Each structure stands twice: as C-alpha cells, then as structure tokens.
Coordinates of N, CA and C in Angstrom, one line a residue:
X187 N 0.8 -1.2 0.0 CA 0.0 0.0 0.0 C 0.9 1.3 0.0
X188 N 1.9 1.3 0.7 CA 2.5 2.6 0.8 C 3.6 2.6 -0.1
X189 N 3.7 1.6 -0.8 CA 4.9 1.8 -2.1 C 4.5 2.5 -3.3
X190 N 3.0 2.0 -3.1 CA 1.8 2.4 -4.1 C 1.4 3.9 -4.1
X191 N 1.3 4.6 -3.0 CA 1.4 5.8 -2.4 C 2.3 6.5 -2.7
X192 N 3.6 6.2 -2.7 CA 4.4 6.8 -2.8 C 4.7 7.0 -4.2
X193 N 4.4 5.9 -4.7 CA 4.9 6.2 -6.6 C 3.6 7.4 -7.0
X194 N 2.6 7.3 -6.6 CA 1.8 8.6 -6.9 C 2.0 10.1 -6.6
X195 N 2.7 10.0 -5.2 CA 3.1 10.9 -5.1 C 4.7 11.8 -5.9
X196 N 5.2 10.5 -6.6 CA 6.6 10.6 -7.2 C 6.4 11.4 -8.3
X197 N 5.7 10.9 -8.9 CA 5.0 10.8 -10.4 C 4.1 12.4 -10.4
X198 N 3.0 12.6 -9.5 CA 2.9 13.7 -9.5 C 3.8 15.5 -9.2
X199 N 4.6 15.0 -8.4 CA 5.9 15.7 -8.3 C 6.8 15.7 -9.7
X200 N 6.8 14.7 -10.2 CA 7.0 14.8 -11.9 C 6.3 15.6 -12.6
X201 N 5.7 15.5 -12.8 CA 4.1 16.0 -13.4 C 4.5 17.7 -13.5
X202 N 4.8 18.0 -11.8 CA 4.5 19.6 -11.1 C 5.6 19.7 -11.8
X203 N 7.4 19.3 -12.0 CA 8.0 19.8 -12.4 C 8.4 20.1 -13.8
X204 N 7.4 19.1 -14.6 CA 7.5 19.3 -16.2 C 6.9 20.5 -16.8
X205 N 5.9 20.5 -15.7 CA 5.1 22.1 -16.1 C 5.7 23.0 -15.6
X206 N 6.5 23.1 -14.9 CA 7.6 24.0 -14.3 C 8.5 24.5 -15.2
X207 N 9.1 23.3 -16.5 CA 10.2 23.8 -17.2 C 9.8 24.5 -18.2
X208 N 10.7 25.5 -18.8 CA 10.0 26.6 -19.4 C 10.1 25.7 -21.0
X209 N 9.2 26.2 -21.9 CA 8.7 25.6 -23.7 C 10.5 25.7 -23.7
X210 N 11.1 27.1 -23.7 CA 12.1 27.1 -24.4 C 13.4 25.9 -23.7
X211 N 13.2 25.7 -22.3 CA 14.1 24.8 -22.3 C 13.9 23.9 -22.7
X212 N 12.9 23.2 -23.2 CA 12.8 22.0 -24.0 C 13.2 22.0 -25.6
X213 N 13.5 22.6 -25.9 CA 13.2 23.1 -26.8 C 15.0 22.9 -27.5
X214 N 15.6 24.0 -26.2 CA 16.9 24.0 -26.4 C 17.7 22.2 -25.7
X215 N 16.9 21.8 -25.1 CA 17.6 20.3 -24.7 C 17.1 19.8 -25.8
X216 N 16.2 19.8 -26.5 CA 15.8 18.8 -27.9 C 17.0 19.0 -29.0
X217 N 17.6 20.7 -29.2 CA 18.4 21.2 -30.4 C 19.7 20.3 -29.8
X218 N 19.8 20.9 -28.6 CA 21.7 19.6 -27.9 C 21.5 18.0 -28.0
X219 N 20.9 17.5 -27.5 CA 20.3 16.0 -28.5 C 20.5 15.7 -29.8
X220 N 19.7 17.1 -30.6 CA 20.2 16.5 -32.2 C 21.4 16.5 -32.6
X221 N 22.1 18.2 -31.8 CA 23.3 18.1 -32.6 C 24.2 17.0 -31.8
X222 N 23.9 16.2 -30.7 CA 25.1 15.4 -30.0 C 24.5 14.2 -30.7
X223 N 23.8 13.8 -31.0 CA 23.7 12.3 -32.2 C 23.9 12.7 -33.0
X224 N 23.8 13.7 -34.0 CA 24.4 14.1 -35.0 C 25.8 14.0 -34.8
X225 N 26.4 14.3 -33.8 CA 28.3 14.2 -34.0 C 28.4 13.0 -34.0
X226 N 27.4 12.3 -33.0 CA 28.1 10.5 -32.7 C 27.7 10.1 -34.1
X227 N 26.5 10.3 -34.9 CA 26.9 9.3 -36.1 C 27.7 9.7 -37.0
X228 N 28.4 10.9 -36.8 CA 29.0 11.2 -37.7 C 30.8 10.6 -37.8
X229 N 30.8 10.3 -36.2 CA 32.0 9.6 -35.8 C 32.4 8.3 -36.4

C-alpha cells in the first residue's frame, strides 16, 4: 500500500516539475540531443 502511495506521489511531483520547465528549455535540450547524435553518427 504505501509503495503504491508513494509512486503517486513521485509521479505527481513529476508531473509539477515538467510544467515548471519553461517551452524554451525543451526546446533547447531537444536542439543539444540533435546536434550530440548528430556528432556520434558522424564519428
């Protein structure tokens, strides 16, 4: 029961902090992703 509890409350605390990160920082972590696979296949 209380493991169960607690992953809801994990998950919600997730939740609070994804809406917390601003559009543009996703935005700019998506463009560093492309260009860092883009170097590794390029390797």
């Amino acid at each position: 029961m209380s493991s169960s509890a607690a992953m809801a409350v994990d998950s919600s605390s997730w939740s609070s902090a994804l809406v917390k990160i601003s559009p543009y920082t996703f935005s700019a972590i998506g463009i560093a992703v492309a260009i860092g696979v883009s170097v590794l296949g390029a390797a």
